[in-house]
DNA sequence: GAGCACTGC
């Protein structure tokens, strides 16, 4: 590998200026201040390590006076921020336009300051209504609200607060509310026209998550219909502004320069075919030739990362023995990694050493690591693409977009000037797509379609989609919802569909829950569904302890051994919740138990929170809830009960079934494709199921079923008949 | 026969 010495300096500065179009109003910023370390310590975009919680207990003991004095100290820092210097100009645009698009680069202060400017204006003009600021991630909403409350001189929940799942600090006094876009969508579902807000700010809109895209669509229909008075500000970090502007009737675009340090780009002269090898070589080269500073490497997935870490661990000592260079200390970083190991990457490294973090896309937006001076970019990522016709997801390794490459490089320039090594040719960079394909264009839209139906939209194909997912996707979503009993034959939402839309679950799981409430096993099914709702609950044991952990899990789950993963989850839940929850020292007992079984401790705490929430929702939604259902129940090894539970799941996942073949392989009921049980499943070693049902079907190297349960073939007929009867009933109801 | 990127209610 050889880094291109004729590298060019990537200047976002100039490229942005070249792109200024007729309806853009650039703010010339001559006040580019060299950021003193003391001045801006907070994260403008709210990105922070999700391991540490920035809220401090001190907040609870400070007096009103000290809140105010802290706020006036902070004001001096705020005044140096780029957006602050253009306050009057920005506000005049916001005041005179129903929609304003604001492009603020990293460090511009947009996420903290713009909402406060608007708040001041509301105070000054004595206007009613509050301000909502949406974020794609929980941590961002929490951190931003915490910071802004300090700047505003109040406690969280007074004038400034946040609302995320399981945690709402807002009160009736709150005028500025940071919330996840999922929460705003929920508010839209409950209260169609968002009367309580006079201004809505959509932050990080460039990330183009499904939920952000949906909100944009809802907002357009609101200002065209019942809320012409609503003010909207779309904030984005990159120049994807034209699309936002066009969508909102050519809204003005404001551009505020940020404060970030230059990052020099280096490219390969010739492409590489072994990306892990190239990344390792590049790190060694940086270690030999560059000043001290940490390295962040972007690789597509866990497999490549684990491989890179293993190699680096082996050669690091040898390399530093050979020459007087820093000792490289490698760290992996990906979401499925246990939180304890994740947190290791945030600790600063001491001595003559260099931290090298091998990470997935998680470090591109969700997590910020300080001390990074060098970025090594494989140019690859993994992406899940939904195949509407097949009803399965494929997980592909694909080249990133230019925007993504710039975002990755930017991670080297947060604290000082940095360097970015792109392990592909500059000629290939130019050919990359400018932006990544928006998520909604490659996702299952069953859930969005249900939301729209719940909102009362009839003509889905011609709705105010910010990004129309296409006729095929919408029709498949409609059909799926019809089969789940959420829509009737005319495409109108049913009572069942209304209930499904209000549950914080994917429609298939909502449907399972409703079925369970009808047949009297709601409590047990809630427990299982709660476990399924938490990602990375069962962690991957390392290869050395894999057999041991599997053996331990199997020995605890007698029913799970036979019936599969859903029942196993319930058995584990029962032990965690009933058996370990009683003793004096429940918490440490539970933690030890989780560690031994390679189960996420935080994961199980989330299971309990999801469970509590679902129980509350179910009580509200199903008036027919029986007294028995309100009591919690352990599962035991009652075959009849287990059958009943699994049949409930079949009503939601009837499409996700496969039949056992004589050669002990499985073929899907719907398409006849071969499908394999994923090695993480309890049933991986089991060779005797007549049929299987799974909650997920992902194609990687081949088709894999995850969360697998054993089913009897007769159940298929039974459940299909019931579904048909339900459909018939629905038709006669609507006549 | 051997393995899934990230986020949200």
Short mmCIF file of C-alpha atoms in Angstrom, two decimals, chain A residues 475-677:
data_model
loop_
_atom_site.label_atom_id
_atom_site.label_comp_id
_atom_site.label_asym_id
_atom_site.label_seq_id
_atom_site.Cartn_x
_atom_site.Cartn_y
_atom_site.Cartn_z
CA UNK A 475 -48.66 -2.37 -2.25
CA UNK A 476 -46.69 -5.07 -0.45
CA UNK A 477 -47.06 -3.12 2.79
CA UNK A 478 -50.82 -2.83 2.27
CA UNK A 479 -51.14 -6.53 1.53
CA UNK A 480 -49.10 -7.45 4.59
CA UNK A 481 -51.36 -5.28 6.77
CA UNK A 482 -54.47 -6.82 5.24
CA UNK A 483 -53.16 -10.29 6.06
CA UNK A 484 -52.46 -9.21 9.62
CA UNK A 485 -56.05 -8.00 9.91
CA UNK A 486 -55.04 -4.34 10.22
CA UNK A 487 -56.89 -3.34 7.06
CA UNK A 488 -60.20 -4.51 5.63
CA UNK A 489 -60.79 -5.49 2.02
CA UNK A 490 -61.34 -1.85 1.06
CA UNK A 491 -58.03 -0.87 2.60
CA UNK A 492 -59.62 0.92 5.58
CA UNK A 493 -57.97 0.55 8.92
CA UNK A 494 -59.72 -1.87 11.27
CA UNK A 495 -60.06 -1.64 15.03
CA UNK A 496 -57.26 -4.17 15.23
CA UNK A 497 -55.17 -1.96 12.97
CA UNK A 498 -55.77 1.05 15.22
CA UNK A 499 -54.52 -0.94 18.18
CA UNK A 500 -51.51 -2.18 16.25
CA UNK A 501 -50.55 1.36 15.23
CA UNK A 502 -50.47 2.49 18.84
CA UNK A 503 -48.26 -0.30 20.13
CA UNK A 504 -44.52 0.50 20.12
CA UNK A 505 -43.71 -2.62 18.08
CA UNK A 506 -43.40 -3.70 14.49
CA UNK A 507 -46.87 -4.57 13.13
CA UNK A 508 -46.21 -8.32 13.11
CA UNK A 509 -45.39 -8.35 16.80
CA UNK A 510 -48.34 -6.07 17.59
CA UNK A 511 -50.56 -8.55 15.85
CA UNK A 512 -49.13 -11.41 17.92
CA UNK A 513 -49.83 -9.45 21.10
CA UNK A 514 -53.43 -8.79 20.13
CA UNK A 515 -53.95 -12.44 19.33
CA UNK A 516 -52.50 -13.37 22.70
CA UNK A 517 -54.94 -11.06 24.44
CA UNK A 518 -57.77 -12.84 22.66
CA UNK A 519 -56.72 -16.36 23.58
CA UNK A 520 -55.52 -15.63 27.12
CA UNK A 521 -51.74 -15.83 27.13
CA UNK A 522 -50.99 -12.12 26.93
CA UNK A 523 -48.70 -12.01 29.93
CA UNK A 524 -46.35 -14.68 28.62
CA UNK A 525 -46.32 -13.26 25.11
CA UNK A 526 -45.53 -9.76 26.39
CA UNK A 527 -42.46 -11.18 28.11
CA UNK A 528 -41.26 -12.84 24.92
CA UNK A 529 -42.03 -9.83 22.74
CA UNK A 530 -40.14 -7.60 25.17
CA UNK A 531 -37.07 -9.80 24.81
CA UNK A 532 -37.38 -9.68 21.02
CA UNK A 533 -37.61 -5.87 21.13
CA UNK A 534 -34.18 -5.50 22.68
CA UNK A 535 -31.27 -5.73 20.29
CA UNK A 536 -28.21 -7.71 21.28
CA UNK A 537 -29.79 -9.24 24.36
CA UNK A 538 -27.97 -12.51 23.87
CA UNK A 539 -24.39 -11.61 23.08
CA UNK A 540 -22.03 -13.65 20.95
CA UNK A 541 -19.69 -15.57 23.20
CA UNK A 542 -16.05 -15.50 22.12
CA UNK A 543 -14.97 -18.65 20.24
CA UNK A 544 -13.13 -20.00 23.32
CA UNK A 545 -16.12 -19.88 25.64
CA UNK A 546 -18.77 -20.58 23.01
CA UNK A 547 -19.37 -24.24 23.75
CA UNK A 548 -19.38 -23.69 27.48
CA UNK A 549 -21.90 -20.83 27.31
CA UNK A 550 -24.15 -22.75 24.91
CA UNK A 551 -24.10 -25.72 27.23
CA UNK A 552 -25.06 -23.54 30.20
CA UNK A 553 -27.90 -21.91 28.29
CA UNK A 554 -29.22 -25.28 27.12
CA UNK A 555 -29.15 -26.75 30.61
CA UNK A 556 -31.33 -23.91 31.93
CA UNK A 557 -33.91 -24.07 29.17
CA UNK A 558 -35.58 -27.44 29.03
CA UNK A 559 -38.55 -26.30 27.01
CA UNK A 560 -36.41 -24.03 24.83
CA UNK A 561 -34.26 -26.98 23.88
CA UNK A 562 -37.28 -28.55 22.24
CA UNK A 563 -39.37 -25.58 21.13
CA UNK A 564 -36.70 -23.09 20.21
CA UNK A 565 -35.66 -19.53 20.79
CA UNK A 566 -38.93 -17.81 21.68
CA UNK A 567 -39.61 -20.25 24.48
CA UNK A 568 -35.97 -20.11 25.58
CA UNK A 569 -36.23 -16.33 25.91
CA UNK A 570 -39.25 -16.77 28.15
CA UNK A 571 -37.43 -19.33 30.29
CA UNK A 572 -34.45 -17.02 30.68
CA UNK A 573 -36.77 -14.14 31.47
CA UNK A 574 -38.50 -16.20 34.15
CA UNK A 575 -35.23 -17.04 35.86
CA UNK A 576 -34.02 -13.45 35.69
CA UNK A 577 -37.28 -11.91 36.81
CA UNK A 578 -38.74 -14.40 39.30
CA UNK A 579 -35.91 -16.47 40.67
CA UNK A 580 -33.12 -13.90 40.81
CA UNK A 581 -35.28 -10.91 41.61
CA UNK A 582 -36.17 -11.97 45.13
CA UNK A 583 -33.02 -12.10 47.16
CA UNK A 584 -31.52 -9.22 49.11
CA UNK A 585 -28.76 -8.74 46.63
CA UNK A 586 -30.87 -9.18 43.51
CA UNK A 587 -28.87 -6.82 41.36
CA UNK A 588 -25.46 -8.43 41.73
CA UNK A 589 -26.99 -11.88 41.56
CA UNK A 590 -28.62 -10.97 38.28
CA UNK A 591 -25.44 -9.42 36.91
CA UNK A 592 -23.35 -12.50 37.67
CA UNK A 593 -25.98 -14.71 36.11
CA UNK A 594 -26.01 -12.58 32.93
CA UNK A 595 -22.23 -12.65 32.69
CA UNK A 596 -22.10 -16.42 32.96
CA UNK A 597 -24.59 -16.82 30.15
CA UNK A 598 -23.14 -14.05 28.00
CA UNK A 599 -26.35 -12.04 28.26
CA UNK A 600 -26.37 -8.25 28.14
CA UNK A 601 -27.06 -6.84 31.62
CA UNK A 602 -28.27 -3.56 30.21
CA UNK A 603 -30.27 -5.54 27.66
CA UNK A 604 -32.30 -7.30 30.32
CA UNK A 605 -32.91 -4.03 32.14
CA UNK A 606 -34.36 -2.72 28.88
CA UNK A 607 -36.49 -5.84 28.57
CA UNK A 608 -38.08 -4.97 31.89
CA UNK A 609 -38.73 -1.40 30.76
CA UNK A 610 -40.28 -2.53 27.48
CA UNK A 611 -42.37 -5.06 29.36
CA UNK A 612 -43.67 -2.45 31.80
CA UNK A 613 -44.55 -0.16 28.91
CA UNK A 614 -46.29 -2.90 26.94
CA UNK A 615 -48.32 -3.94 29.98
CA UNK A 616 -49.53 -0.37 30.44
CA UNK A 617 -50.39 -0.01 26.76
CA UNK A 618 -52.19 -3.35 26.66
CA UNK A 619 -54.28 -2.47 29.67
CA UNK A 620 -55.36 0.70 27.91
CA UNK A 621 -55.93 -0.87 24.50
CA UNK A 622 -57.66 -4.13 25.29
CA UNK A 623 -60.72 -3.46 27.37
CA UNK A 624 -61.24 -7.19 27.47
CA UNK A 625 -58.06 -7.82 29.45
CA UNK A 626 -58.80 -10.42 32.08
CA UNK A 627 -57.66 -10.41 35.65
CA UNK A 628 -55.52 -13.47 35.01
CA UNK A 629 -53.68 -11.71 32.23
CA UNK A 630 -52.66 -8.95 34.55
CA UNK A 631 -50.79 -11.41 36.67
CA UNK A 632 -47.40 -12.43 35.49
CA UNK A 633 -46.87 -16.05 34.71
CA UNK A 634 -43.94 -18.34 34.34
CA UNK A 635 -43.96 -20.70 31.46
CA UNK A 636 -42.86 -24.04 32.93
CA UNK A 637 -42.97 -26.98 30.59
CA UNK A 638 -46.69 -27.13 29.89
CA UNK A 639 -46.86 -28.33 26.28
CA UNK A 640 -50.38 -27.10 25.74
CA UNK A 641 -49.58 -23.58 26.88
CA UNK A 642 -46.43 -23.51 24.79
CA UNK A 643 -48.39 -24.59 21.71
CA UNK A 644 -50.91 -21.85 22.35
CA UNK A 645 -48.15 -19.25 22.61
CA UNK A 646 -46.38 -20.40 19.47
CA UNK A 647 -49.66 -20.40 17.56
CA UNK A 648 -50.11 -16.75 18.54
CA UNK A 649 -46.75 -16.02 16.97
CA UNK A 650 -47.79 -17.93 13.89
CA UNK A 651 -50.65 -15.49 13.27
CA UNK A 652 -48.07 -12.72 12.89
CA UNK A 653 -45.37 -14.74 11.22
CA UNK A 654 -47.28 -17.22 9.09
CA UNK A 655 -45.19 -16.13 6.11
CA UNK A 656 -41.99 -16.87 8.02
CA UNK A 657 -42.31 -20.62 8.10
CA UNK A 658 -40.35 -23.44 6.53
CA UNK A 659 -40.90 -27.16 6.25
CA UNK A 660 -38.36 -29.81 7.15
CA UNK A 661 -37.13 -31.89 4.21
CA UNK A 662 -36.09 -35.57 4.32
CA UNK A 663 -32.45 -34.51 4.01
CA UNK A 664 -32.93 -32.40 7.15
CA UNK A 665 -32.75 -29.09 5.34
CA UNK A 666 -35.62 -26.60 5.37
CA UNK A 667 -37.53 -24.90 2.59
CA UNK A 668 -39.71 -21.85 3.03
CA UNK A 669 -43.46 -22.31 2.74
CA UNK A 670 -43.91 -19.17 0.68
CA UNK A 671 -41.23 -19.54 -2.01
CA UNK A 672 -39.70 -22.98 -1.53
CA UNK A 673 -36.24 -21.45 -1.14
CA UNK A 674 -33.75 -23.32 1.02
CA UNK A 675 -33.28 -21.71 4.43
CA UNK A 676 -30.84 -22.53 7.23
CA UNK A 677 -31.19 -22.15 10.95
#
